[in-house]
Tab-separated table of C-alpha atoms in Angstrom:
chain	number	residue	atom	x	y	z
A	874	UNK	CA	-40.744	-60.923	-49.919
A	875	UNK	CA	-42.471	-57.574	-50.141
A	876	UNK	CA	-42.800	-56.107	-53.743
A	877	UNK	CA	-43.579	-52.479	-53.817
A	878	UNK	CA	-45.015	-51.734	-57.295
A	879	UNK	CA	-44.844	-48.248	-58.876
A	880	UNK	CA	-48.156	-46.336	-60.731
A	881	UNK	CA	-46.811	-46.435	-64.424
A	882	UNK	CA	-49.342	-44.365	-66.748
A	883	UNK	CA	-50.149	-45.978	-69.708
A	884	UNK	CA	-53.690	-46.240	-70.361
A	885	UNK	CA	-54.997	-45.251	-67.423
A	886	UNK	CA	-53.601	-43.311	-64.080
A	887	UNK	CA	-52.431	-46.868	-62.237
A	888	UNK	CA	-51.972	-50.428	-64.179
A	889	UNK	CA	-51.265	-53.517	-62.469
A	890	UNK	CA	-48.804	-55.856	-64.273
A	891	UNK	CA	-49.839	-58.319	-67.223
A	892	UNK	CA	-49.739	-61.681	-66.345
A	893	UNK	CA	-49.475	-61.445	-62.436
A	894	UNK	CA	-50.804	-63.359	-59.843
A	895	UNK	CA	-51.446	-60.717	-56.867
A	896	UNK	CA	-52.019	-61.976	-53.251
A	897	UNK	CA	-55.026	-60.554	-52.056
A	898	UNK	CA	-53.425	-58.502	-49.149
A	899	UNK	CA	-52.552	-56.291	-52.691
A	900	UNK	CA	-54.374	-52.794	-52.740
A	901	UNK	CA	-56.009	-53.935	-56.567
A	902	UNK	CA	-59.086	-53.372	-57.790
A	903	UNK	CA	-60.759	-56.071	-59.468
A	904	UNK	CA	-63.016	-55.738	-62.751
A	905	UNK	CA	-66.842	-56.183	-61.699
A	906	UNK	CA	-68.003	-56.352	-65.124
A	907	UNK	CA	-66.056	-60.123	-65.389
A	908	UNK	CA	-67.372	-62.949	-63.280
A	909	UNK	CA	-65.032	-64.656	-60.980
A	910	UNK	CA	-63.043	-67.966	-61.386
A	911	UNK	CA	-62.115	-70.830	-59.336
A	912	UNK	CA	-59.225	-73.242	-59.638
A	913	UNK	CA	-58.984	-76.349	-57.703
A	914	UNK	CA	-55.953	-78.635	-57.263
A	915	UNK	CA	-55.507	-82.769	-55.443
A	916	UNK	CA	-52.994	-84.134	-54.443
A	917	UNK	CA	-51.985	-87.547	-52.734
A	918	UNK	CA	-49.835	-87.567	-49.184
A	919	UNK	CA	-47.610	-89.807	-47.625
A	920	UNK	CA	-48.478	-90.775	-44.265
A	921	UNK	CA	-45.069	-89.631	-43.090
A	922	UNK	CA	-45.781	-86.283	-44.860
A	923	UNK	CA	-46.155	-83.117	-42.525
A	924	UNK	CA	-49.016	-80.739	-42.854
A	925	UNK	CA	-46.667	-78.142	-43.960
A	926	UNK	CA	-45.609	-80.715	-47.034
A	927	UNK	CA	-49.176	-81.244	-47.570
A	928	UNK	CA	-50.003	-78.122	-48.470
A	929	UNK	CA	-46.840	-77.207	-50.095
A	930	UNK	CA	-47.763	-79.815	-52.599
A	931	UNK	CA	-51.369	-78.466	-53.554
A	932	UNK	CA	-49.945	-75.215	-53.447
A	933	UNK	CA	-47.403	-76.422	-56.249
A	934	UNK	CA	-50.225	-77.707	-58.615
A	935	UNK	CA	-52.639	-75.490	-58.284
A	936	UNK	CA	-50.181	-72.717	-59.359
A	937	UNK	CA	-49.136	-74.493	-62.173
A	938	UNK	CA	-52.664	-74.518	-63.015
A	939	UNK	CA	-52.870	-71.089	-62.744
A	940	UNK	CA	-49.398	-70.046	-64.030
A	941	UNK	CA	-50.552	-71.906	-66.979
A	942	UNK	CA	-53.894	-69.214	-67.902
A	943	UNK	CA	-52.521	-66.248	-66.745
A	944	UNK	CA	-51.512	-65.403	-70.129
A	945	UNK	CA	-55.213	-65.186	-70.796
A	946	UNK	CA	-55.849	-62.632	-68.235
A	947	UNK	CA	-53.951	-59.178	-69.226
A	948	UNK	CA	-54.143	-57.082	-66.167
A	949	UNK	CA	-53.537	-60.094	-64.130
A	950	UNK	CA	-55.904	-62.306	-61.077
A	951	UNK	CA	-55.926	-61.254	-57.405
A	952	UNK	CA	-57.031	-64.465	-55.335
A	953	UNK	CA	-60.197	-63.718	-52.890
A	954	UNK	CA	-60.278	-66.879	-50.993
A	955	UNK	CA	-58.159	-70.282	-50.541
A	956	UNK	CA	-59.256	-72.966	-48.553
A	957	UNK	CA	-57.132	-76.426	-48.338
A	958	UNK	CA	-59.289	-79.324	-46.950
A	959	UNK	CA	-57.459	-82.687	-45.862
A	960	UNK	CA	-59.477	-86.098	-46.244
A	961	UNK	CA	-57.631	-88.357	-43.957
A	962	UNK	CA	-59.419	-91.404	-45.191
A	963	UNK	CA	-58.555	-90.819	-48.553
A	964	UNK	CA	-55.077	-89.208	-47.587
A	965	UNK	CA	-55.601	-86.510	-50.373
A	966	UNK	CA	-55.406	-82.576	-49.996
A	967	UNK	CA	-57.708	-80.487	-51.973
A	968	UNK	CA	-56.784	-76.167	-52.872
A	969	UNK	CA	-59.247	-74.365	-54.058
A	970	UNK	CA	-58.325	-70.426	-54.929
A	971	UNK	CA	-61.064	-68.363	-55.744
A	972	UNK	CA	-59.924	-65.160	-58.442
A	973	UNK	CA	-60.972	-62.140	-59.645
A	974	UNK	CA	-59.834	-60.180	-63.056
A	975	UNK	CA	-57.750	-57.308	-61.331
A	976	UNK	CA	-58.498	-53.923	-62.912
A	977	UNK	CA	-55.521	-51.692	-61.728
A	978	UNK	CA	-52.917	-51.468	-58.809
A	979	UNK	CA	-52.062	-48.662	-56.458
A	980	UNK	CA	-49.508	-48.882	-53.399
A	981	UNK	CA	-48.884	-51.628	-51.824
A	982	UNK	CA	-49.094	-55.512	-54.268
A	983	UNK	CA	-47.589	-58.648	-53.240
A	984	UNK	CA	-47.113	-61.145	-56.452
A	985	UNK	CA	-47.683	-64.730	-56.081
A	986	UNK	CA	-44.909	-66.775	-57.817
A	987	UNK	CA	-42.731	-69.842	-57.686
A	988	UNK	CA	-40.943	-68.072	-54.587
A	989	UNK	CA	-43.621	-66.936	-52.791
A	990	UNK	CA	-46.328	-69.877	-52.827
A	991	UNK	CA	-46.409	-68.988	-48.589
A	992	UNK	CA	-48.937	-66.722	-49.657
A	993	UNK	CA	-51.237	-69.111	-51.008
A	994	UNK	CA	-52.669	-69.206	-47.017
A	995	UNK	CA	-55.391	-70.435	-45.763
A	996	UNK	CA	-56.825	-72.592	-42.344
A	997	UNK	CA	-56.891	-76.028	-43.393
A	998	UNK	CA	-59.355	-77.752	-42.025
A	999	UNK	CA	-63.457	-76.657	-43.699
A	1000	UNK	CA	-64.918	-77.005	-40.094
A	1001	UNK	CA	-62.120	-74.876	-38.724
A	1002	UNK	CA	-62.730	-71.222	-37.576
A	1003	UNK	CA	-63.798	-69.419	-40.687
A	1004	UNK	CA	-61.319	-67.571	-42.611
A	1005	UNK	CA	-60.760	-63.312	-42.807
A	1006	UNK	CA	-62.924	-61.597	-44.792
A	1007	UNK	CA	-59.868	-59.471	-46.845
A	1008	UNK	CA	-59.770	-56.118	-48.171
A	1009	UNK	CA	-59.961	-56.798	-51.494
A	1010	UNK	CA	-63.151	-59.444	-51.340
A	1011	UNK	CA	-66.406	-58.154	-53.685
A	1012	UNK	CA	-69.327	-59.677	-53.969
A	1013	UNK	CA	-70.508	-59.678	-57.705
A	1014	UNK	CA	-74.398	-59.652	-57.102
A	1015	UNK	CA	-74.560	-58.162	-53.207
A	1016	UNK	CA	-77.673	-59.408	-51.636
A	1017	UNK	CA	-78.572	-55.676	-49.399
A	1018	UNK	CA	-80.791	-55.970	-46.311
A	1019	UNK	CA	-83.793	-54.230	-47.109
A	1020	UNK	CA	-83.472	-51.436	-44.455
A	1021	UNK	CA	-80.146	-50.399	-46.683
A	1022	UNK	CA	-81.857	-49.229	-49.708
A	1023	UNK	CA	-79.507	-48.754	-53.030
A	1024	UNK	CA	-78.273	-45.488	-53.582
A	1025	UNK	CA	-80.201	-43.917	-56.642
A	1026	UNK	CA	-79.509	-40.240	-57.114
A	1027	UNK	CA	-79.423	-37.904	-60.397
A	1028	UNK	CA	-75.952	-37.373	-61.140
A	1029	UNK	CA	-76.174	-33.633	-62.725
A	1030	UNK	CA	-74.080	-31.314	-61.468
A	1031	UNK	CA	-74.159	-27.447	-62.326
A	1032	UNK	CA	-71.541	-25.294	-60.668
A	1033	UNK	CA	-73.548	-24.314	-58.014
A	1034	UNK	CA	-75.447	-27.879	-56.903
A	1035	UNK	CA	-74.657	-31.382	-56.671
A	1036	UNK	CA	-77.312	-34.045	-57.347
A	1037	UNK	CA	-80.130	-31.640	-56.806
A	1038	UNK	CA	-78.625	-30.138	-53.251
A	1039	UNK	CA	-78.017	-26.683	-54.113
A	1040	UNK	CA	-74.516	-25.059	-52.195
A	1041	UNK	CA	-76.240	-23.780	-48.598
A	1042	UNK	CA	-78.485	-26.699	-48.625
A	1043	UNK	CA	-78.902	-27.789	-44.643
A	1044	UNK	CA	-77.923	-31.543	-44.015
A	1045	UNK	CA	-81.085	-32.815	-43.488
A	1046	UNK	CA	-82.215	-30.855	-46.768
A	1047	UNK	CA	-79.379	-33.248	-48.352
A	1048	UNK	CA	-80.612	-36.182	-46.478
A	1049	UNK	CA	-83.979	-35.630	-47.661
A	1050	UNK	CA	-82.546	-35.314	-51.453
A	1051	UNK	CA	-80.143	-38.422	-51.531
A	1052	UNK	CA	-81.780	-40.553	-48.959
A	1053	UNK	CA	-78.324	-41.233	-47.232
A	1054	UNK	CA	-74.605	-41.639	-47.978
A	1055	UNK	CA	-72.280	-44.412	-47.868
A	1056	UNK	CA	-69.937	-42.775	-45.374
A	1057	UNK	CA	-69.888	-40.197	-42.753
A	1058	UNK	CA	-66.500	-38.987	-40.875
A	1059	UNK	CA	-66.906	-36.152	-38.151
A	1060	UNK	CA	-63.893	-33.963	-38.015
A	1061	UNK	CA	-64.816	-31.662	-35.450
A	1062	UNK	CA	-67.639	-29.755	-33.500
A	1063	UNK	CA	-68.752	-28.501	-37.064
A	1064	UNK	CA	-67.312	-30.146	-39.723
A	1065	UNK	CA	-67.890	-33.221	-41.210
A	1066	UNK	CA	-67.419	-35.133	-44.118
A	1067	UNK	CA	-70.152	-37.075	-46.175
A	1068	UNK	CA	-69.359	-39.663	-49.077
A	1069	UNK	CA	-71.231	-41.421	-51.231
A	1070	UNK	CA	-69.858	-44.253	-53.118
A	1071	UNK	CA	-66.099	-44.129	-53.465
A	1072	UNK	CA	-65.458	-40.892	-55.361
A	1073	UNK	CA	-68.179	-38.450	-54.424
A	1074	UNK	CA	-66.766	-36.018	-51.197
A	1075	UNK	CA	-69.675	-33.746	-49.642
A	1076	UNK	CA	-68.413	-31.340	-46.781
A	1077	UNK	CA	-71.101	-29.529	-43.992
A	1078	UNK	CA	-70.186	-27.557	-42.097
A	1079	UNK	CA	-72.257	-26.557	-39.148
A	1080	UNK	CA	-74.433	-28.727	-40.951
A	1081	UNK	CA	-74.286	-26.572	-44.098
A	1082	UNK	CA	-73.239	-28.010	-47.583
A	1083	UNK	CA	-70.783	-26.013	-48.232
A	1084	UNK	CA	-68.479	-28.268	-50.904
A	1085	UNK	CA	-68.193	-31.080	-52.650
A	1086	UNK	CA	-65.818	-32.787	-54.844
A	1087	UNK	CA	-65.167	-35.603	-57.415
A	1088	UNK	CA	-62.221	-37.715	-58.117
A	1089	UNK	CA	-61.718	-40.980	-60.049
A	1090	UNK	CA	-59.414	-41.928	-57.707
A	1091	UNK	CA	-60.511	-39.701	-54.540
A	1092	UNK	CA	-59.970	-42.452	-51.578
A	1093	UNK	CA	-56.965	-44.679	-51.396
A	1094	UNK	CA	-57.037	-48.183	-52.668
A	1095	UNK	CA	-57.062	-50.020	-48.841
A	1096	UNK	CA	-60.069	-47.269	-47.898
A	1097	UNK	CA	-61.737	-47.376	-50.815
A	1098	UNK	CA	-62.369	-51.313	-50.640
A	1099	UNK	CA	-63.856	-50.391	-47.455
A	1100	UNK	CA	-66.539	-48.938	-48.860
A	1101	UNK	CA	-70.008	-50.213	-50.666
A	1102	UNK	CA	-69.700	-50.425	-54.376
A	1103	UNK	CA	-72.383	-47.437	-55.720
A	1104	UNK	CA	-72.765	-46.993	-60.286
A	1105	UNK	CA	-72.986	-43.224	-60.609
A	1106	UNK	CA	-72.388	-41.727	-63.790
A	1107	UNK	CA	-71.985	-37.859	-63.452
A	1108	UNK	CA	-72.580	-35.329	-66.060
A	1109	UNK	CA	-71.494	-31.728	-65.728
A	1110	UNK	CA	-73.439	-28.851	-67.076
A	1111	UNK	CA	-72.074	-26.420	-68.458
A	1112	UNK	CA	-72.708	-23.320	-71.552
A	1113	UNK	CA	-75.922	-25.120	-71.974
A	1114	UNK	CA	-73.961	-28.744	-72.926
A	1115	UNK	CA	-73.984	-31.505	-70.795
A	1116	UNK	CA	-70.150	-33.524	-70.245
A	1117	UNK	CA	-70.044	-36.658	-68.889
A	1118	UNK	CA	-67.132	-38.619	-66.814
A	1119	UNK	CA	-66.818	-41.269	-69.799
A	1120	UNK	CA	-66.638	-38.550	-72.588
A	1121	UNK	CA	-63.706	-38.307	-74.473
A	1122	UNK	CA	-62.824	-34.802	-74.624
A	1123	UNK	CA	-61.529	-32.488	-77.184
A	1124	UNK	CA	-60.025	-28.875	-76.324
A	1125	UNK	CA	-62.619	-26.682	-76.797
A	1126	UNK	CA	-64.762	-28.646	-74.650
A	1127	UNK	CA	-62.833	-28.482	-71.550
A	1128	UNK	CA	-61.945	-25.082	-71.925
A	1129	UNK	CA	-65.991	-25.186	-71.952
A	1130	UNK	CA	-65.554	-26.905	-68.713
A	1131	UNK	CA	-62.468	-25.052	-66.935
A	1132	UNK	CA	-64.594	-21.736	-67.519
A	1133	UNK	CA	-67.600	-23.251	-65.540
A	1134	UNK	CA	-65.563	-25.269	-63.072
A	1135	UNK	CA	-62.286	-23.668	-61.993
A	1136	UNK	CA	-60.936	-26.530	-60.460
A	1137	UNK	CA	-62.073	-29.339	-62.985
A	1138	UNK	CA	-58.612	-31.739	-63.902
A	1139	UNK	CA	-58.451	-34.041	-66.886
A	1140	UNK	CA	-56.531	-36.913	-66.984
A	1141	UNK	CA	-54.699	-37.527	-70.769
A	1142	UNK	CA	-54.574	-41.125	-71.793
A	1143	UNK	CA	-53.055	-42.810	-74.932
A	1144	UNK	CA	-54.162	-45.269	-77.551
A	1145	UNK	CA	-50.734	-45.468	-79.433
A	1146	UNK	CA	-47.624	-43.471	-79.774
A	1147	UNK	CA	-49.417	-40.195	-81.047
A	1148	UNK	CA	-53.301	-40.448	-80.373
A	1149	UNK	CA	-54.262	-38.997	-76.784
A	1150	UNK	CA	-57.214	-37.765	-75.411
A	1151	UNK	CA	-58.529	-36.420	-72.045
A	1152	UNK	CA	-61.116	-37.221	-69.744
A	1153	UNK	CA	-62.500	-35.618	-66.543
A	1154	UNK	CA	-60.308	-36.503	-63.556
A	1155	UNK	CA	-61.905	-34.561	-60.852
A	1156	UNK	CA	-64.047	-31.278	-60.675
A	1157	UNK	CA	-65.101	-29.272	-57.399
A	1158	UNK	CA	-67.998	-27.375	-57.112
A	1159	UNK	CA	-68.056	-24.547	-53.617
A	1160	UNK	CA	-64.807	-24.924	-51.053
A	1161	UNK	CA	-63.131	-27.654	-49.564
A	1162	UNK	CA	-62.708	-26.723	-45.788
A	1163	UNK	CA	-59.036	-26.313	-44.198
A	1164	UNK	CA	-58.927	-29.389	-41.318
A	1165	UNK	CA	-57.093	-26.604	-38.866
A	1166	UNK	CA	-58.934	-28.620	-35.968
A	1167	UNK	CA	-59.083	-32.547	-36.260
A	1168	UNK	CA	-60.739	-34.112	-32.960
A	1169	UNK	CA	-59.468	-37.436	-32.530
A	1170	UNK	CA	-61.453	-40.461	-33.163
A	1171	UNK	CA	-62.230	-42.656	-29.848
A	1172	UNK	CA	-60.384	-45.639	-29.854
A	1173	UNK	CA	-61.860	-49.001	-28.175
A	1174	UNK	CA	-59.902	-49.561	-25.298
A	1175	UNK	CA	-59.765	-52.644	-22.802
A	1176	UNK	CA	-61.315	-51.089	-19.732
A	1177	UNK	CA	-65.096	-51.316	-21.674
A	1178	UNK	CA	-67.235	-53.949	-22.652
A	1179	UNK	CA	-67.818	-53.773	-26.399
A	1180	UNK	CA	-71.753	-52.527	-26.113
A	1181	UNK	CA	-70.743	-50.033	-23.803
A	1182	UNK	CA	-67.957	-48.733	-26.071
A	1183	UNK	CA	-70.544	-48.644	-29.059
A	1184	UNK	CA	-73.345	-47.180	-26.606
A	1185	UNK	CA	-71.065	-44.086	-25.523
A	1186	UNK	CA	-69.519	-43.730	-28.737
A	1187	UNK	CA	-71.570	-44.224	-31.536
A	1188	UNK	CA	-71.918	-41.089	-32.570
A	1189	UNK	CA	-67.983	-39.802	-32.261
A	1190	UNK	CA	-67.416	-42.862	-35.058
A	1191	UNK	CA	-67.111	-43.014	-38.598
A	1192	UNK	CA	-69.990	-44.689	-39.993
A	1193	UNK	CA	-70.427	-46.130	-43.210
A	1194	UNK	CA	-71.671	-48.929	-45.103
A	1195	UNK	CA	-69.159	-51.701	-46.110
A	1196	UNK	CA	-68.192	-53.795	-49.243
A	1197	UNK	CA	-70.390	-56.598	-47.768
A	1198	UNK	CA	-73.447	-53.863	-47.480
A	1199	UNK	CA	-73.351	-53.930	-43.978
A	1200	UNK	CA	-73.374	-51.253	-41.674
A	1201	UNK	CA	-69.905	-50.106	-39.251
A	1202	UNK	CA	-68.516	-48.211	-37.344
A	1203	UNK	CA	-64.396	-46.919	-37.707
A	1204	UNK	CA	-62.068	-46.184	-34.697
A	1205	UNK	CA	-59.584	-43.840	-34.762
A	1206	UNK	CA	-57.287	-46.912	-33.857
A	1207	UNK	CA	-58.116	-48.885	-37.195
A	1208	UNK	CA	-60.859	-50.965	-35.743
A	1209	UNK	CA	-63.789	-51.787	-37.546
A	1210	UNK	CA	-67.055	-52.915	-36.055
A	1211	UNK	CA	-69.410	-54.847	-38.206
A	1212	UNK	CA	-72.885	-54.649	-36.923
A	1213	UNK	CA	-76.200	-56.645	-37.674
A	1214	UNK	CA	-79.433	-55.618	-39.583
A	1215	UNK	CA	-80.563	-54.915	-36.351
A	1216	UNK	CA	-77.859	-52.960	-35.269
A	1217	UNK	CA	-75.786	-55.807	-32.891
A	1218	UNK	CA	-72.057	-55.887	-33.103
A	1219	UNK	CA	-71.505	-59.086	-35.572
A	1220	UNK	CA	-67.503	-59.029	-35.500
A	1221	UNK	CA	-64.345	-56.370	-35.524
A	1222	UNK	CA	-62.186	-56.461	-38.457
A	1223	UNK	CA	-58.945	-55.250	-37.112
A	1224	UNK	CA	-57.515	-53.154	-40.522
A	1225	UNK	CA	-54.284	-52.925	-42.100
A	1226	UNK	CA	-52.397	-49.308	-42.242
A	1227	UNK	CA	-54.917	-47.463	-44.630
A	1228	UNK	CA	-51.605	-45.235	-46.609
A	1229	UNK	CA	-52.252	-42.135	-48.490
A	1230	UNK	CA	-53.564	-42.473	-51.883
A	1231	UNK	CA	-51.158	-40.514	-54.853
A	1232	UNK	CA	-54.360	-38.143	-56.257
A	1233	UNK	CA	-56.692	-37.906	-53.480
A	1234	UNK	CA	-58.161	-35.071	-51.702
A	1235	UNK	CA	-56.023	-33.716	-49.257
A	1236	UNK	CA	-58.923	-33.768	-46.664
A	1237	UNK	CA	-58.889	-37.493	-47.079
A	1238	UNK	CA	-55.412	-37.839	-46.632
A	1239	UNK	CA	-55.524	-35.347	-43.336
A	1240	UNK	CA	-58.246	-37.902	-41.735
A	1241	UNK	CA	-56.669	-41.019	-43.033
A	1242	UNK	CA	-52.769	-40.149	-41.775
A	1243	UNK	CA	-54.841	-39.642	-37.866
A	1244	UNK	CA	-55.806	-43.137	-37.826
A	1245	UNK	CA	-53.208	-44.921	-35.101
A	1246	UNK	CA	-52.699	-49.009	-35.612
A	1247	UNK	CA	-55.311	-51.183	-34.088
A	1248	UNK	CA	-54.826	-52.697	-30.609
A	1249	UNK	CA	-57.194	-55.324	-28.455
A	1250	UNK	CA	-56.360	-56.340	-24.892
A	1251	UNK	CA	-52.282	-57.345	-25.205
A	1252	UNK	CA	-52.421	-58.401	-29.252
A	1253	UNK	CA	-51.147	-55.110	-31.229
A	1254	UNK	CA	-50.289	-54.561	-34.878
A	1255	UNK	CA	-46.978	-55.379	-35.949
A	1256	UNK	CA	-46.847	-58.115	-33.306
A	1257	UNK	CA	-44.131	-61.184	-33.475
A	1258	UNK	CA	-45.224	-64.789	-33.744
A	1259	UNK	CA	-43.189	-65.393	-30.556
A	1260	UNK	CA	-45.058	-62.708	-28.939
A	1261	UNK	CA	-49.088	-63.955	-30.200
A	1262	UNK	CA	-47.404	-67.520	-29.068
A	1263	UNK	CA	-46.655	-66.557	-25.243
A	1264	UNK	CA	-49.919	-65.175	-25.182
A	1265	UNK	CA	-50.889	-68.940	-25.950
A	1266	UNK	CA	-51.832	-68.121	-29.520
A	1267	UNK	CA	-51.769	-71.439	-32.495
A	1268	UNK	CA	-49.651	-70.931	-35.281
A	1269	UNK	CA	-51.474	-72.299	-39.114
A	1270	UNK	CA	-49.993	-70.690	-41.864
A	1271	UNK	CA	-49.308	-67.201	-41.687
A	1272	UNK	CA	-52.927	-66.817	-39.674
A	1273	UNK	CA	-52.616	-66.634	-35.591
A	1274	UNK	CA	-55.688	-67.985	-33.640
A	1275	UNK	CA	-56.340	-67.046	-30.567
A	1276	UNK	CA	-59.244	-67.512	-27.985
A	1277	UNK	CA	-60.029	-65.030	-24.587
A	1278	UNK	CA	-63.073	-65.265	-22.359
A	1279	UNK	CA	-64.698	-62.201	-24.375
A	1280	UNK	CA	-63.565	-62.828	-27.941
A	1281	UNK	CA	-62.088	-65.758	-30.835
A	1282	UNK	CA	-59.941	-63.847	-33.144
A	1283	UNK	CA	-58.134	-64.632	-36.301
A	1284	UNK	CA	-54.561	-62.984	-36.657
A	1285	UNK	CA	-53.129	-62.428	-40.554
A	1286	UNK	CA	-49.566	-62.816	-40.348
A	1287	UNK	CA	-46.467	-61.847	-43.183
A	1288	UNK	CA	-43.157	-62.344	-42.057
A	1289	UNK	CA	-43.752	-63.733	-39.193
A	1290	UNK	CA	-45.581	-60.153	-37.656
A	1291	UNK	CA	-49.135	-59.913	-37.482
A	1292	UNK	CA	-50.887	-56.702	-39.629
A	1293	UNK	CA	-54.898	-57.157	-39.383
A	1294	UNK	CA	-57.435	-59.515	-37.784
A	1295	UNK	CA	-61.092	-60.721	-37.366
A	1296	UNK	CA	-62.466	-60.709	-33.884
A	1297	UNK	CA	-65.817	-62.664	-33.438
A	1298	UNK	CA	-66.911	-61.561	-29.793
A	1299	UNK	CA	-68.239	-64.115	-27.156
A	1300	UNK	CA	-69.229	-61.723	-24.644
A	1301	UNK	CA	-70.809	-58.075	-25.690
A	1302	UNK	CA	-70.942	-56.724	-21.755
């Protein structure tokens, strides 16, 4: 059953719910600063037992085990990982969930409960195929390939220049300044966005910075876990004082900051019943460009080989580096290509709909509402499991496998209709 959770704002702009279990197909953000946990569950089968009682019976105990912490845990776990592995010598099952502390919530979440254990999914077998790589996975200490350098740029910002690249700055004059950005989405001809991390927008046009924007929340949830995990901590100048993202505010200081910044937003948050107090939101420095002209994204389609697709294209894509710290490319039809350190496609991750985030630019949202579901030869997204079965597909708990001459792809299924995939290709031309 699909639980659509509302933003409530209580301490901050989005919460998740105390005490909550979310599957990890939830748009959450998980708490970095808090290492991860694992829970692991055994239990005995009868030989007449199916798989599907099997695992229904790990499921069971491991979340009791859970069920029985989450008190402990106030904003609630999202799982990262299960795998179930059978011993048929020992006839014994063994769950393992792997957890993270969730931070906050936005759009779609899917709770785990006594109801809903289905989503407790995983392949069963450890030698099997290995499993999707979700959304919402993190790595705590991310191990970068050395030609992907970290991001290390001096966050002042005065209301004419961002991180030392003054408005009018050419984009190789920006290049030169930050070293390189974590995301890059052509919109047309001459205009094209830049980010780095998740909440830092640059726009060039005709290859002129001409705007940039902040926003604690500037991408939505299912985008922003896209993206590579960058520590920036801003501070705007202004009237000779310097006013940082984590400051808490009092009147006369963002009046300080509204005269410098026109378009700087605070977000109020309270402690109790009658203490509040304000913190920057978002703040723009130049313009934000009108998307009057959006040129489509190419699309992979069937009639080309995957290297000839990425040869032609390439530079039509959206580019960025992922949460994994690898570098892809994004289709305009949801497709993501993960390539190599030496630039080989490694696998396609075939994304869930990326929705519109609730305080986001609206030049994100523009881009973002152009992106058309994911296709790849006859499996498409929102696919039945009748449908993935005629095509000769094997069924394994809400995950579709399926094997063609050119690819062996991994299909993530909720009631019964398939939303998002990994595609690990056999043949590149």
């Amino acid at each position: 059953m699909k639980i659509i959770v509302m933003s409530l704002l209580v301490l901050v702009c989005h919460t998740s719910y105390a005490h909550t279990l979310y599957s990890r197909m939830s748009e959450c953000e998980p708490n970095l600063s808090i290492n991860g946990k694992e829970f692991r569950a055994t239990v005995n089968y009868k030989r007449s037992d199916s798989k599907d009682d099997q695992i229904n019976k790990v499921r069971q105990k491991l979340y009791r085990i859970i069920s029985q912490q989450l008190n402990d845990y106030p904003n609630g776990l999202i799982e990262q990982s299960v795998l179930f592995i059978n011993n048929s010598q020992t006839k014994q099952v063994t769950g393992t969930v792997a957890v993270k502390h969730v931070k906050r919530c936005t759009g779609k979440t899917y709770h785990i409960t006594q109801d809903s254990l289905e989503l407790l999914t995983a392949i069963v077998n450890k030698n099997d195929f290995p499993a999707i790589k979700f959304t919402t996975e993190y790595t705590f200490t991310p191990s970068l390939p050395e030609e992907i350098k970290p991001i290390d740029v001096d966050g002042k910002i005065t209301h004419n220049s961002v991180f030392g690249v003054p408005l009018g700055a050419t984009y190789e004059e920006a290049r030169a300044k930050l070293e390189r950005f974590s995301l890059q989405w052509p919109i047309n001809d001459n205009l094209f966005i830049a980010l780095i991390g998740r909440n830092h927008l640059f726009i060039f046009e005709n290859d002129i910075f001409k705007g940039y924007q902040y926003h604690h929340s500037l991408l939505p949830m299912s985008l922003a876990n896209q993206l590579e995990l960058v520590t920036l901590d801003i501070e705007l100048l202004a009237n000779d004082a310097i006013f940082s993202t984590k400051m808490l505010l009092t009147e006369n200081q963002k009046n300080t900051l509204k005269k410098a910044y026109p378009t700087v937003a605070f977000q109020t948050m309270h402690s109790d019943n009658e203490t509040s107090f304000s913190k920057i939101e978002s703040v723009q420095v130049g313009k934000l460009a009108d998307i009057n002209q959006l040129k489509p994204l190419p699309c992979y389609k069937n009639n080309a080989s995957f290297n000839q697709f990425l040869t032609q294209q390439k530079e039509k894509l959206v580019s960025l580096i992922d949460v994994n710290d690898k570098r892809s490319l994004l289709t305009g039809c949801s497709q993501k290509f993960t390539l190599t350190g030496n630039n080989k496609l490694k696998e396609i991750i075939l994304l869930d709909e990326i929705g519109n985030g609730q305080n986001n630019a609206k030049t994100i949202n523009t881009l973002v509402s152009s992106l058309k579901p994911w296709t790849l030869d006859n499996v498409k997204y929102g696919q039945t499991a009748s449908e993935l079965l005629a095509l000769g597909a094997t069924l394994e708990w809400q995950q579709a496998l399926l094997e063609t001459p050119q690819w062996h792809g991994i299909f993530e299924m909720y009631d019964d209709v398939i939303y998002a995939g990994k595609i690990i290709p056999l043949a590149l031309d």
